mmCIF file of C-alpha atoms in Angstrom:
data_model
loop_
_atom_site.group_PDB
_atom_site.id
_atom_site.type_symbol
_atom_site.label_atom_id
_atom_site.label_comp_id
_atom_site.label_asym_id
_atom_site.label_seq_id
_atom_site.Cartn_x
_atom_site.Cartn_y
_atom_site.Cartn_z
ATOM 1 C CA MET M 1 73.406 -50.412 -42.807
ATOM 2 C CA LYS M 2 71.869 -48.913 -45.749
ATOM 3 C CA ILE M 3 68.538 -46.816 -44.443
ATOM 4 C CA MET M 4 65.489 -45.541 -46.069
ATOM 5 C CA ALA M 5 63.297 -43.515 -44.205
ATOM 6 C CA SER M 6 59.267 -42.389 -46.102
ATOM 7 C CA VAL M 7 57.279 -39.757 -44.316
ATOM 8 C CA SER M 8 54.108 -38.336 -45.151
ATOM 9 C CA GLY M 9 51.289 -36.493 -43.621
ATOM 10 C CA TYR M 10 52.988 -33.514 -42.736
ATOM 11 C CA THR M 11 53.928 -30.272 -44.967
ATOM 12 C CA GLY M 12 54.969 -30.356 -48.543
ATOM 13 C CA GLU M 13 55.605 -33.399 -50.524
ATOM 14 C CA SER M 14 55.876 -36.767 -49.379
ATOM 15 C CA VAL M 15 59.806 -37.432 -48.970
ATOM 16 C CA THR M 16 62.001 -40.688 -49.211
ATOM 17 C CA LEU M 17 65.094 -40.194 -47.911
ATOM 18 C CA VAL M 18 68.209 -42.150 -47.979
ATOM 19 C CA GLY M 19 71.773 -43.361 -46.273
ATOM 20 C CA LEU M 20 73.804 -45.090 -44.482
ATOM 21 C CA ILE M 21 75.071 -45.877 -41.470
ATOM 22 C CA ASP M 22 78.941 -46.749 -41.440
ATOM 23 C CA PRO M 23 79.331 -49.968 -38.816
ATOM 24 C CA ALA M 24 82.926 -48.713 -38.260
ATOM 25 C CA THR M 25 81.978 -45.290 -36.862
ATOM 26 C CA GLY M 26 78.102 -45.202 -36.103
ATOM 27 C CA VAL M 27 77.899 -42.058 -38.585
ATOM 28 C CA LEU M 28 74.649 -41.765 -40.563
ATOM 29 C CA ALA M 29 75.487 -40.092 -43.890
ATOM 30 C CA ILE M 30 71.901 -38.828 -45.567
ATOM 31 C CA ALA M 31 72.793 -38.998 -49.136
ATOM 32 C CA LYS M 32 69.747 -37.997 -51.054
ATOM 33 C CA SER M 33 65.739 -37.810 -51.855
ATOM 34 C CA VAL M 34 64.318 -39.993 -54.196
ATOM 35 C CA LYS M 35 61.131 -40.889 -55.588
ATOM 36 C CA PHE M 36 58.643 -41.600 -52.516
ATOM 37 C CA ARG M 37 57.792 -45.220 -51.505
ATOM 38 C CA ASP M 38 55.732 -47.006 -49.364
ATOM 39 C CA VAL M 39 57.556 -50.288 -49.413
ATOM 40 C CA GLY M 40 61.752 -50.234 -48.687
ATOM 41 C CA ASP M 41 64.075 -51.568 -50.740
ATOM 42 C CA GLU M 42 65.729 -54.840 -50.704
ATOM 43 C CA GLY M 43 68.810 -54.269 -48.632
ATOM 44 C CA PHE M 44 67.732 -51.605 -46.789
ATOM 45 C CA ALA M 45 66.505 -51.101 -43.021
ATOM 46 C CA PHE M 46 62.879 -49.107 -43.849
ATOM 47 C CA VAL M 47 61.774 -46.508 -41.461
ATOM 48 C CA THR M 48 58.719 -44.965 -41.804
ATOM 49 C CA ASN M 49 55.799 -42.605 -40.299
ATOM 50 C CA THR M 50 52.533 -44.726 -41.885
ATOM 51 C CA ARG M 51 51.477 -48.420 -41.173
ATOM 52 C CA THR M 52 52.713 -50.058 -44.346
ATOM 53 C CA GLU M 53 52.736 -53.657 -45.484
ATOM 54 C CA ALA M 54 56.074 -53.965 -44.212
ATOM 55 C CA TYR M 55 58.716 -51.526 -42.277
ATOM 56 C CA ASP M 56 61.912 -52.198 -39.812
ATOM 57 C CA SER M 57 60.637 -49.292 -37.965
ATOM 58 C CA LEU M 58 57.669 -46.735 -37.128
ATOM 59 C CA PHE M 59 58.508 -43.517 -36.341
ATOM 60 C CA THR M 60 55.505 -41.516 -34.698
ATOM 61 C CA GLU M 61 54.885 -38.705 -32.715
ATOM 62 C CA GLU M 62 55.771 -40.183 -29.327
ATOM 63 C CA HIS M 63 59.006 -40.554 -30.735
ATOM 64 C CA TRP M 64 59.555 -37.033 -31.752
ATOM 65 C CA ALA M 65 61.079 -35.825 -28.286
ATOM 66 C CA GLN M 66 63.713 -38.417 -28.307
ATOM 67 C CA ALA M 67 64.679 -38.060 -31.804
ATOM 68 C CA ILE M 68 65.074 -34.096 -31.297
ATOM 69 C CA ARG M 69 67.544 -35.046 -28.461
ATOM 70 C CA ASP M 70 69.107 -37.734 -31.015
ATOM 71 C CA TYR M 71 69.383 -35.316 -33.330
ATOM 72 C CA VAL M 72 71.020 -32.124 -31.339
ATOM 73 C CA ILE M 73 73.845 -34.858 -30.169
ATOM 74 C CA ALA M 74 74.139 -36.625 -33.360
ATOM 75 C CA GLN M 75 75.001 -32.901 -34.618
ATOM 76 C CA GLY M 76 77.268 -32.198 -31.937
ATOM 77 C CA CYS M 77 79.174 -35.539 -31.545
ATOM 78 C CA GLN M 78 79.706 -35.191 -35.474
ATOM 79 C CA THR M 79 77.904 -38.755 -36.266
ATOM 80 C CA LEU M 80 75.518 -37.331 -38.935
ATOM 81 C CA ALA M 81 76.228 -35.802 -42.166
ATOM 82 C CA ILE M 82 73.913 -34.497 -44.274
ATOM 83 C CA ALA M 83 75.055 -34.352 -47.896
ATOM 84 C CA ASP M 84 74.297 -31.185 -50.126
ATOM 85 C CA ALA M 85 71.561 -33.590 -51.965
ATOM 86 C CA ALA M 86 70.030 -33.724 -48.697
ATOM 87 C CA SER M 87 70.749 -30.562 -46.697
ATOM 88 C CA ARG M 88 67.157 -28.885 -47.930
ATOM 89 C CA TRP M 89 65.718 -31.433 -45.177
ATOM 90 C CA ALA M 90 67.706 -30.715 -42.333
ATOM 91 C CA PRO M 91 65.316 -29.829 -39.182
ATOM 92 C CA ARG M 92 64.835 -26.339 -38.516
ATOM 93 C CA LEU M 93 65.056 -26.285 -34.327
ATOM 94 C CA GLU M 94 64.922 -23.477 -32.616
ATOM 95 C CA THR M 95 66.108 -23.286 -28.830
ATOM 96 C CA ASP M 96 62.717 -22.398 -26.442
ATOM 97 C CA GLY M 97 64.376 -22.237 -23.329
ATOM 98 C CA VAL M 98 65.727 -24.758 -20.505
ATOM 99 C CA ASP M 99 63.386 -26.933 -17.808
ATOM 100 C CA GLU M 100 64.172 -28.952 -15.737
ATOM 101 C CA LYS M 101 65.025 -31.917 -18.054
ATOM 102 C CA GLY M 102 67.550 -29.672 -20.128
ATOM 103 C CA GLN M 103 67.299 -27.498 -23.516
ATOM 104 C CA LYS M 104 63.658 -27.648 -24.784
ATOM 105 C CA TYR M 105 63.623 -27.149 -28.524
ATOM 106 C CA ARG M 106 60.598 -26.097 -30.795
ATOM 107 C CA LEU M 107 59.393 -27.055 -34.502
ATOM 108 C CA PRO M 108 58.254 -24.856 -37.098
ATOM 109 C CA GLU M 109 54.351 -24.919 -37.261
ATOM 110 C CA ASP M 110 55.110 -25.442 -41.343
ATOM 111 C CA LEU M 111 57.148 -28.908 -40.714
ATOM 112 C CA GLN M 112 58.473 -30.500 -43.662
ATOM 113 C CA ASN M 113 58.019 -34.215 -44.433
ATOM 114 C CA GLY M 114 61.698 -34.431 -45.411
ATOM 115 C CA GLU M 115 62.643 -33.098 -42.206
ATOM 116 C CA VAL M 116 60.505 -35.792 -40.104
ATOM 117 C CA ALA M 117 62.582 -38.116 -42.373
ATOM 118 C CA VAL M 118 65.752 -36.787 -40.913
ATOM 119 C CA LEU M 119 64.545 -36.923 -37.348
ATOM 120 C CA ALA M 120 63.376 -40.553 -37.946
ATOM 121 C CA MET M 121 66.825 -41.694 -39.498
ATOM 122 C CA VAL M 122 68.538 -40.003 -36.717
ATOM 123 C CA HIS M 123 66.302 -41.834 -34.315
ATOM 124 C CA PHE M 124 66.895 -45.076 -35.984
ATOM 125 C CA GLN M 125 70.546 -44.435 -35.644
ATOM 126 C CA GLN M 126 70.601 -43.829 -32.142
ATOM 127 C CA ARG M 127 68.469 -47.095 -31.349
ATOM 128 C CA GLN M 128 71.097 -49.438 -33.650
ATOM 129 C CA ARG M 129 73.894 -47.825 -31.541
ATOM 130 C CA ALA M 130 71.745 -48.864 -28.396
ATOM 131 C CA LEU M 131 71.149 -52.765 -30.020
ATOM 132 C CA ASN M 132 74.910 -52.764 -31.368
ATOM 133 C CA THR M 133 76.191 -51.730 -27.467
ATOM 134 C CA ALA M 134 73.980 -54.392 -26.063
ATOM 135 C CA ASP M 135 75.007 -56.873 -28.413
ATOM 136 C CA ASP M 136 78.918 -56.220 -27.637
ATOM 137 C CA ALA M 137 78.226 -56.444 -24.061
ATOM 138 C CA MET M 138 76.276 -59.801 -24.404
ATOM 139 C CA ASP M 139 79.394 -61.013 -26.585
ATOM 140 C CA GLU M 140 81.708 -59.855 -23.693
ATOM 141 C CA TRP M 141 79.488 -61.494 -20.656
ATOM 142 C CA PHE M 142 79.507 -64.627 -22.745
ATOM 143 C CA ASP M 143 83.274 -64.750 -23.137
ATOM 144 C CA VAL M 144 83.789 -64.135 -19.190
ATOM 145 C CA VAL M 145 81.417 -67.069 -18.532
ATOM 146 C CA MET M 146 82.475 -69.722 -21.136
ATOM 147 C CA VAL M 147 86.960 -68.904 -19.456
#
């Protein structure tokens, strides 16, 4: 699945990143940044933080905490690859202690649009994995019922 994430409103220029999720492994590969778009290209899932005329996933600040956890997990499980051409947008997370919910992280005050785009893409990746898992479970359940 090809993905395009466009983010604006934070520090720096507005950014559009492109990548893909390998259907066999679930790995998200973020390839590069391209000229900013407020509408996704044909054949791409479009993730954005602005309410444009057409998008597949709206990424808002209420998703940030989960997106940060998703990013840390994706790094640890090696289900995220950021190409050199997009590496400048790797989110700069700082550990900020531990509480009853687990590790806490702090984002920099000058958070860049590209960093938010990476978080949006990883959040989308994890949501897709959950949907695929549920779909697979329903297929298995249907097979059992039909026996």
